[in-house]
mmCIF file of C-alpha atoms and ligand atoms in Angstrom:
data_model
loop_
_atom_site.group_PDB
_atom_site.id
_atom_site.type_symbol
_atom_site.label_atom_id
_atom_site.label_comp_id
_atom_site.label_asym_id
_atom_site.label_seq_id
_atom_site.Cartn_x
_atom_site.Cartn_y
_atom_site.Cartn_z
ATOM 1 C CA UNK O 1 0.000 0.000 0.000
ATOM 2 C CA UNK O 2 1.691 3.760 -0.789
ATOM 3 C CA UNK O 3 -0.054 6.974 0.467
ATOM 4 C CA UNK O 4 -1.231 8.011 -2.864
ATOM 5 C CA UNK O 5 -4.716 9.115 -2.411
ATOM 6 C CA UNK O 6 -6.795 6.151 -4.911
ATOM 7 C CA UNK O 7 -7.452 6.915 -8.771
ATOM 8 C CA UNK O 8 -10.887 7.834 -9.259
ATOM 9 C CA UNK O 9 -11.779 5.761 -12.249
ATOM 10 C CA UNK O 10 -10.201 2.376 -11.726
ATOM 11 C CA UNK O 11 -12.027 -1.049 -12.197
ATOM 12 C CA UNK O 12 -12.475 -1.256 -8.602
ATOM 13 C CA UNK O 13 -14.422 1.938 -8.129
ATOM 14 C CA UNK O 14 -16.541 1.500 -11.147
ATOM 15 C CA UNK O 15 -17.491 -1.840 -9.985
ATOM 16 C CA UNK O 16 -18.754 -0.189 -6.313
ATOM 17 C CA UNK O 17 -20.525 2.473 -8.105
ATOM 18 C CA UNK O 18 -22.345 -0.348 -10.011
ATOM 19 C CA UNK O 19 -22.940 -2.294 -6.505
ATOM 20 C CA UNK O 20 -24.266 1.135 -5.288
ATOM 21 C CA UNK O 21 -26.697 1.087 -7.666
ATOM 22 C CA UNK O 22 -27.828 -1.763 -7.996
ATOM 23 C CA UNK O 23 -28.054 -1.600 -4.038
ATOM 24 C CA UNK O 24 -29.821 1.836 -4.222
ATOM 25 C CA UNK O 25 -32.545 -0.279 -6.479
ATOM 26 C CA UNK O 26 -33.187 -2.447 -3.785
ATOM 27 C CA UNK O 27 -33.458 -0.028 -0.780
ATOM 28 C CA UNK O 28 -36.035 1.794 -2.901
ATOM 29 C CA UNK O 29 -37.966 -1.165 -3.474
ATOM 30 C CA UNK O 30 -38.255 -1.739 -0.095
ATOM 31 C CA UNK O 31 -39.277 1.838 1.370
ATOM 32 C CA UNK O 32 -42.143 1.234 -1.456
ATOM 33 C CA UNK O 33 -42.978 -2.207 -0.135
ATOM 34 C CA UNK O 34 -43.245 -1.122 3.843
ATOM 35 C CA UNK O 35 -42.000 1.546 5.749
ATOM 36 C CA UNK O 36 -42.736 -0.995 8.988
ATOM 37 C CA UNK O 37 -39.599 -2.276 10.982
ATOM 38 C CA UNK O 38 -41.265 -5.338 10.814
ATOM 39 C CA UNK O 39 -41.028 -7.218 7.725
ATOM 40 C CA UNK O 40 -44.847 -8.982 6.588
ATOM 41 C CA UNK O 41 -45.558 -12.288 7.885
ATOM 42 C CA UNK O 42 -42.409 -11.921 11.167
ATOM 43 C CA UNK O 43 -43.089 -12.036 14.418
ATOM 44 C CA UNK O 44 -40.710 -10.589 17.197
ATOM 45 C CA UNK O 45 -38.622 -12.761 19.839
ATOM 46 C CA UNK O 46 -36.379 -11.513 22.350
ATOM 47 C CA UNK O 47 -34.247 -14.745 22.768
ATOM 48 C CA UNK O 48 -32.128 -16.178 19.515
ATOM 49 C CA UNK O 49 -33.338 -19.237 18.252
ATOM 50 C CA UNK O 50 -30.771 -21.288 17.108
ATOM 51 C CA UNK O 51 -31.525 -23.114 13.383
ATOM 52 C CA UNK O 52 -29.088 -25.222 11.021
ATOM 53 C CA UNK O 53 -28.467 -28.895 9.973
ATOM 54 C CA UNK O 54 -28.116 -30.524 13.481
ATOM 55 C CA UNK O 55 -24.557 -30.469 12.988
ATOM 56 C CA UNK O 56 -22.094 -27.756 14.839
ATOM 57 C CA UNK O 57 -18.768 -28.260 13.810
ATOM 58 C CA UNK O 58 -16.395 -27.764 16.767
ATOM 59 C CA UNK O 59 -13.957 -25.302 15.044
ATOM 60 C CA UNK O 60 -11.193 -23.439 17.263
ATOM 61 C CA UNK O 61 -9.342 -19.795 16.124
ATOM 62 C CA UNK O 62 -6.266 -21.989 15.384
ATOM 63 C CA UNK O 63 -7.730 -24.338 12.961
ATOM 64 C CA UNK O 64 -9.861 -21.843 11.356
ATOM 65 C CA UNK O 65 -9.361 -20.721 7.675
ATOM 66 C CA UNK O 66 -11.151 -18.307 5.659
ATOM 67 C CA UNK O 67 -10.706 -19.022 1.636
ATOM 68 C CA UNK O 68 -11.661 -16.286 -0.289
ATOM 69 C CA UNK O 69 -11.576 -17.628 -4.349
ATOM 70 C CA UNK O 70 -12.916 -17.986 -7.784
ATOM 71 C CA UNK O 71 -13.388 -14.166 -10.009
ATOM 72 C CA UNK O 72 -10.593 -12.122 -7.575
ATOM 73 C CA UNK O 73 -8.232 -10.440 -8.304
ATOM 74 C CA UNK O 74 -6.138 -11.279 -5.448
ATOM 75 C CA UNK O 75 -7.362 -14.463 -3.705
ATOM 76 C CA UNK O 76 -6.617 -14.908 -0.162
ATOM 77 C CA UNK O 77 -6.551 -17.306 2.648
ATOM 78 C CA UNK O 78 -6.919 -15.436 6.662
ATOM 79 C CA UNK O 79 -6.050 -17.491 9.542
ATOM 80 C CA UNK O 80 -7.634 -16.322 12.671
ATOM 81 C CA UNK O 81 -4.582 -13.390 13.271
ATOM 82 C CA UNK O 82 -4.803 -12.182 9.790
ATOM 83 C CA UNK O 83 -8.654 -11.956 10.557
ATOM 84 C CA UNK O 84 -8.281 -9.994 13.488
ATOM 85 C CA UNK O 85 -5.641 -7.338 12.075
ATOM 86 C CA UNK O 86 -8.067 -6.637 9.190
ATOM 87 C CA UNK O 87 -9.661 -3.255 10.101
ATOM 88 C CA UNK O 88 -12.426 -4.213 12.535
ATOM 89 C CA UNK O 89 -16.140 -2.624 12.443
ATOM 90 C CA UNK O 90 -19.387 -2.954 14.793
ATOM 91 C CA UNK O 91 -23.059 -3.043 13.422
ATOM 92 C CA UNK O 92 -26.521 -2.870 14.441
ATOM 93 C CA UNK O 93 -28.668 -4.484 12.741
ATOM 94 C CA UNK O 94 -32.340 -7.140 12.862
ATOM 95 C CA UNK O 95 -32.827 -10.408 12.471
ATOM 96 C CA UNK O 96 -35.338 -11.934 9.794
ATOM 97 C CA UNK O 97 -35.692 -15.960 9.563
ATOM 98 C CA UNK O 98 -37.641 -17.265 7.235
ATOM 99 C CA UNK O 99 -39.490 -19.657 9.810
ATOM 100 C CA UNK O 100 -41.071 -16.025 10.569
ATOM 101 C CA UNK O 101 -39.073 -14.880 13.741
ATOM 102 C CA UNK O 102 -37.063 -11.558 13.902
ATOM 103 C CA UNK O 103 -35.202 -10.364 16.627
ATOM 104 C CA UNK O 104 -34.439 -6.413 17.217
ATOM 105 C CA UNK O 105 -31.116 -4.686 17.894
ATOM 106 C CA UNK O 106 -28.174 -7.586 16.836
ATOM 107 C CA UNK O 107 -25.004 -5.764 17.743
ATOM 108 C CA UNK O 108 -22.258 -7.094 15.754
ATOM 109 C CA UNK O 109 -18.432 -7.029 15.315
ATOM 110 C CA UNK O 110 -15.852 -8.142 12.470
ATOM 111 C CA UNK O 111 -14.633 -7.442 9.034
ATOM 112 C CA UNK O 112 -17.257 -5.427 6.730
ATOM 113 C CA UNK O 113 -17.508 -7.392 3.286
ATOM 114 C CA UNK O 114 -16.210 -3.501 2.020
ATOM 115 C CA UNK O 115 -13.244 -4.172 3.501
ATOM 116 C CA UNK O 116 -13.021 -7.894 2.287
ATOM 117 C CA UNK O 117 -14.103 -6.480 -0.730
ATOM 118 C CA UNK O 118 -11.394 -4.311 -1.147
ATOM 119 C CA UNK O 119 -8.869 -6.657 -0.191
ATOM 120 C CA UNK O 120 -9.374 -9.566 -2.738
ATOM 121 C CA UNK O 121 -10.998 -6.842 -5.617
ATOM 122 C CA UNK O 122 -14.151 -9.227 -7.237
ATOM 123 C CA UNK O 123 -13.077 -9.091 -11.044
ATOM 124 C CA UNK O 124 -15.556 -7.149 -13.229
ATOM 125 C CA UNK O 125 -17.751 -10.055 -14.503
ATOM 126 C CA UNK O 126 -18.224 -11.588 -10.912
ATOM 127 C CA UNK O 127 -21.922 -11.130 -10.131
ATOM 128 C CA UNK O 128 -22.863 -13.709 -7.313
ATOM 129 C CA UNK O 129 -21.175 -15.345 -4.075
ATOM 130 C CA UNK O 130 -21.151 -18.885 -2.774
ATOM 131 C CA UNK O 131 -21.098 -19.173 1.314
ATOM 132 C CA UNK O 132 -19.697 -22.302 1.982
ATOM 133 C CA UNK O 133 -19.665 -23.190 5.815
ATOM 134 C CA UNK O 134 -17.455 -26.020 8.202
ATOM 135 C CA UNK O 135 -20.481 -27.899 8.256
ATOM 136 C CA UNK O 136 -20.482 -28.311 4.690
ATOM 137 C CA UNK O 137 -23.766 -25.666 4.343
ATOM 138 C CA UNK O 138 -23.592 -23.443 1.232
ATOM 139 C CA UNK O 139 -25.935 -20.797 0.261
ATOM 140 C CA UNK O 140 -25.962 -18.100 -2.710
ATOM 141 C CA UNK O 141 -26.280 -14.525 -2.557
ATOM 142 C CA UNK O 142 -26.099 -11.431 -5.662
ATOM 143 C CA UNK O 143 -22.582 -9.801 -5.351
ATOM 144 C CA UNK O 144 -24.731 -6.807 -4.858
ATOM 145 C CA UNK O 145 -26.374 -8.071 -1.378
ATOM 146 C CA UNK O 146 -22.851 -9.343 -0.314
ATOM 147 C CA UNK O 147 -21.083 -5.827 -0.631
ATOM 148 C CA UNK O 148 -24.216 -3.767 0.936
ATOM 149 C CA UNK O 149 -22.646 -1.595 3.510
ATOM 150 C CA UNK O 150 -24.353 -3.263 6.779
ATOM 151 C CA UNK O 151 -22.885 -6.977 5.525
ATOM 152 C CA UNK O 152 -19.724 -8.596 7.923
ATOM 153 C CA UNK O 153 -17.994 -11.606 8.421
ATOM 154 C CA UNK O 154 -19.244 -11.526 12.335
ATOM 155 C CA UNK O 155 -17.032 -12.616 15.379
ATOM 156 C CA UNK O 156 -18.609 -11.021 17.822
ATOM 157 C CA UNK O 157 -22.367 -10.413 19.008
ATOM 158 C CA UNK O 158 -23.065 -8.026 21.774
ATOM 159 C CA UNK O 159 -19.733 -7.901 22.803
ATOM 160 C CA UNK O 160 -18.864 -11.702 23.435
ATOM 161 C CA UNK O 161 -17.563 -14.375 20.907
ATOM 162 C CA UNK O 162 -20.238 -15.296 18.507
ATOM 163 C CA UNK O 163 -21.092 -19.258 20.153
ATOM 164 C CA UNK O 164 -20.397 -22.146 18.284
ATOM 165 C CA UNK O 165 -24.023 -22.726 18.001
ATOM 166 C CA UNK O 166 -24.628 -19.275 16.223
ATOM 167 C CA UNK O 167 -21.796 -20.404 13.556
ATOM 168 C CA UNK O 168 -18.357 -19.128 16.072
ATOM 169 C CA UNK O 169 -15.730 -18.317 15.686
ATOM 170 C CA UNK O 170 -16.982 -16.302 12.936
ATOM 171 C CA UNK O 171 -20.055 -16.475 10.355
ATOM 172 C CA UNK O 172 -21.535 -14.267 7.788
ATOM 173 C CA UNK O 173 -24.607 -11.267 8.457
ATOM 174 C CA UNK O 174 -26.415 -10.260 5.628
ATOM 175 C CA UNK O 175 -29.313 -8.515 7.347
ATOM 176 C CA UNK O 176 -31.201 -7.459 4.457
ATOM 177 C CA UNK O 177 -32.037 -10.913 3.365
ATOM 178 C CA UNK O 178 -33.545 -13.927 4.947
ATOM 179 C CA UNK O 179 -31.005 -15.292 7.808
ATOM 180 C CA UNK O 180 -30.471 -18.605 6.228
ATOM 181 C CA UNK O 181 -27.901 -16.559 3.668
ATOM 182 C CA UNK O 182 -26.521 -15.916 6.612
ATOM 183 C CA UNK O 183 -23.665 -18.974 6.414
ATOM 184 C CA UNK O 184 -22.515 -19.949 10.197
ATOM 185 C CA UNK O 185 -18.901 -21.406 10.360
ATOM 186 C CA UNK O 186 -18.162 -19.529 7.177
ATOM 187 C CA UNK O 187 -15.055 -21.674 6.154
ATOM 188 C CA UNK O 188 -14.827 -19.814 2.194
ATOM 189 C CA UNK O 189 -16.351 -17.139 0.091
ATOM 190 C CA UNK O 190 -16.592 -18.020 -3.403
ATOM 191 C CA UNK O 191 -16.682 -15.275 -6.442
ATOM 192 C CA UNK O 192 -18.646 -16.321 -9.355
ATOM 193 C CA UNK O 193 -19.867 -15.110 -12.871
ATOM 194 C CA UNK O 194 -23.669 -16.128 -12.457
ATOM 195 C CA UNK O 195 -25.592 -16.992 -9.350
ATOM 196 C CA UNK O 196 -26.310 -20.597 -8.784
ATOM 197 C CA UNK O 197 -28.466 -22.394 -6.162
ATOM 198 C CA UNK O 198 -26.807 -23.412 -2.613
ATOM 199 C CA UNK O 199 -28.194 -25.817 -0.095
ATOM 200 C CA UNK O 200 -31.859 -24.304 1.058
ATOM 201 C CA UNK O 201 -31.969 -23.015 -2.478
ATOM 202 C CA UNK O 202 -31.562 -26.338 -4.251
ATOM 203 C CA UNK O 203 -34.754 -27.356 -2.067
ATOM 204 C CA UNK O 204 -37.346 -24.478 -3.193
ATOM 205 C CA UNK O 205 -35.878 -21.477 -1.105
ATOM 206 C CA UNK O 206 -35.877 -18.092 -2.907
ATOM 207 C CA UNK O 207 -32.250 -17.387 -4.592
ATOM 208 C CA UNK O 208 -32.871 -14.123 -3.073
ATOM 209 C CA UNK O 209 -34.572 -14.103 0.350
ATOM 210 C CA UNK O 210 -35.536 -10.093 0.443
ATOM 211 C CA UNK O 211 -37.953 -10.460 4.108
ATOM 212 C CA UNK O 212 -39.909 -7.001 2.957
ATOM 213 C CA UNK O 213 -40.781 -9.085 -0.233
ATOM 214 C CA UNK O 214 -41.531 -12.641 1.703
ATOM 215 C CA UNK O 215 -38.946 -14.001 -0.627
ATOM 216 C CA UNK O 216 -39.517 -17.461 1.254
ATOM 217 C CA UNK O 217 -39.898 -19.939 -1.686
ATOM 218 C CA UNK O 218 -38.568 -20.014 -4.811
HETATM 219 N N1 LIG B 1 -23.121 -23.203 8.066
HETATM 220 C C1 LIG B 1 -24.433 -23.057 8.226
HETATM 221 N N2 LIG B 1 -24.951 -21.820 8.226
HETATM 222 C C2 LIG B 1 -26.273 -21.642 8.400
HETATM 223 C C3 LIG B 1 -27.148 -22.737 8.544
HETATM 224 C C4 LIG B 1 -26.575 -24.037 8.544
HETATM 225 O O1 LIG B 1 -27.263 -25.074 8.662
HETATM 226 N N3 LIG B 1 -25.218 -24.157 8.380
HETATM 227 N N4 LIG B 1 -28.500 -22.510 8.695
HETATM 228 C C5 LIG B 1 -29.016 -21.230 8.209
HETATM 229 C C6 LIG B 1 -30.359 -20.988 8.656
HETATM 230 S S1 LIG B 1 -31.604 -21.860 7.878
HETATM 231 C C7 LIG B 1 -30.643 -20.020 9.583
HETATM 232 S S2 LIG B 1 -32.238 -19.581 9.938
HETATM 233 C C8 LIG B 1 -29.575 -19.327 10.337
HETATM 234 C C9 LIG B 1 -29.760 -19.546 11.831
HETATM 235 O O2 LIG B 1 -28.749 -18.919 12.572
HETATM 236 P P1 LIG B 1 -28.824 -19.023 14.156
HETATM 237 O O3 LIG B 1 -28.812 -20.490 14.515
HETATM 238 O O4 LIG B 1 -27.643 -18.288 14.667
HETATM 239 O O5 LIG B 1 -30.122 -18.374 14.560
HETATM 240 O O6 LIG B 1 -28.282 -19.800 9.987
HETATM 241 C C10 LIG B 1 -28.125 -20.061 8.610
HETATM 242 N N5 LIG B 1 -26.749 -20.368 8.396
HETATM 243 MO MO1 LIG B 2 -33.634 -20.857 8.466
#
């Protein structure tokens, strides 16, 4: 890295002002579709209800490896250090599960996909991602919803370790979308040219999941 303040034109920043706008689309849809907290068809819990295969792989800081691969520029494998010295952000964000709970005021720590974003720099015709968890759990989401500015690779939630049974050491938060694209034990992040179907979407889930939409089913 130099000190050079960054070109204005490169690839990289005319493929954020296209993720911008194609984000921009989406919060406008919504605001049109409800201007409710609560997304249609939800119901509010306080505790955390805890949802996944019935498998929670036991995976400690020193055997954990995040892959990220496939339409980078500069693909990249963190160990649990090289995690933590990433820059480090906190968010606030709701809950939506598709098995109609939501749960208020999630306060989260980790890496914002920005910064992983600008790290590996997707290559101009990546349009889609590929979660891929320890447990062997994958799930799909638009390069778009990945890069939108309140999306992290989690470690933390309200100031302690994320559990193992909420997907710790570290999982992803997408909390725009339904919280199965949400991948727990998030092991790799995959860049790809076309979006294509991962576990829950293989068996009739949306390949979407927008909760102000009931994108439930596909
Ligand atoms: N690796 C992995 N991630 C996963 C799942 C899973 O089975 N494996 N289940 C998904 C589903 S269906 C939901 S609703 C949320 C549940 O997260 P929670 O158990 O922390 O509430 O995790 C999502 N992420
Ligand atoms: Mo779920």
């Amino acid at each position: 890295m130099d000190d050079e303040p960054p070109p204005a034109d490169t690839k990289l920043t005319r493929s954020k002002q296209r993720w911008a706008a194609e984000r921009k689309f989406i919060t406008d849809a919504r605001e049109a579709g409800s201007d409710d907290r609560l997304p249609p068809g939800q119901h509010l819990v306080t505790n955390w209800p805890v949802l996944d295969l019935g498998r929670q792989p036991d995976v400690s800081t020193d055997r954990w490896r995040l892959q990220v691969r496939g339409l980078v520029e500069r693909p990249i494998t963190l160990d649990w250090a090289a995690f933590q010295q990433l820059p480090q952000s906190t968010r606030r964000s709701d809950i939506h599960c598709v098995t109609t709970w939501s749960r208020y005021d999630n306060d989260w720590a980790g890496v914002s996909t920005e910064t992983l974003l600008d790290l590996v720099a997707p290559r101009d015709e990546a349009r889609a991602v590929m979660l891929h968890g320890y447990d062997g759990y994958t799930t799909n989401v638009l390069l778009a919803d990945f890069a939108a500015a309140d999306a992290m690779i989690a470690h933390s939630w309200q100031g302690r370790p994320l559990s193992r049974e909420h997907g710790g050491p570290a999982r992803l938060i997408i909390p725009h979308l339904y919280f199965w694209k949400s991948a727990k034990w998030i092991n790799a992040i995959e860049f790809l040219g076309a979006d294509k179907p991962g576990f829950w979407e293989v068996n009739g889930y949306h390949m979407r999941g927008d909760p102000w939409h009931e994108e439930r089913y596909g």
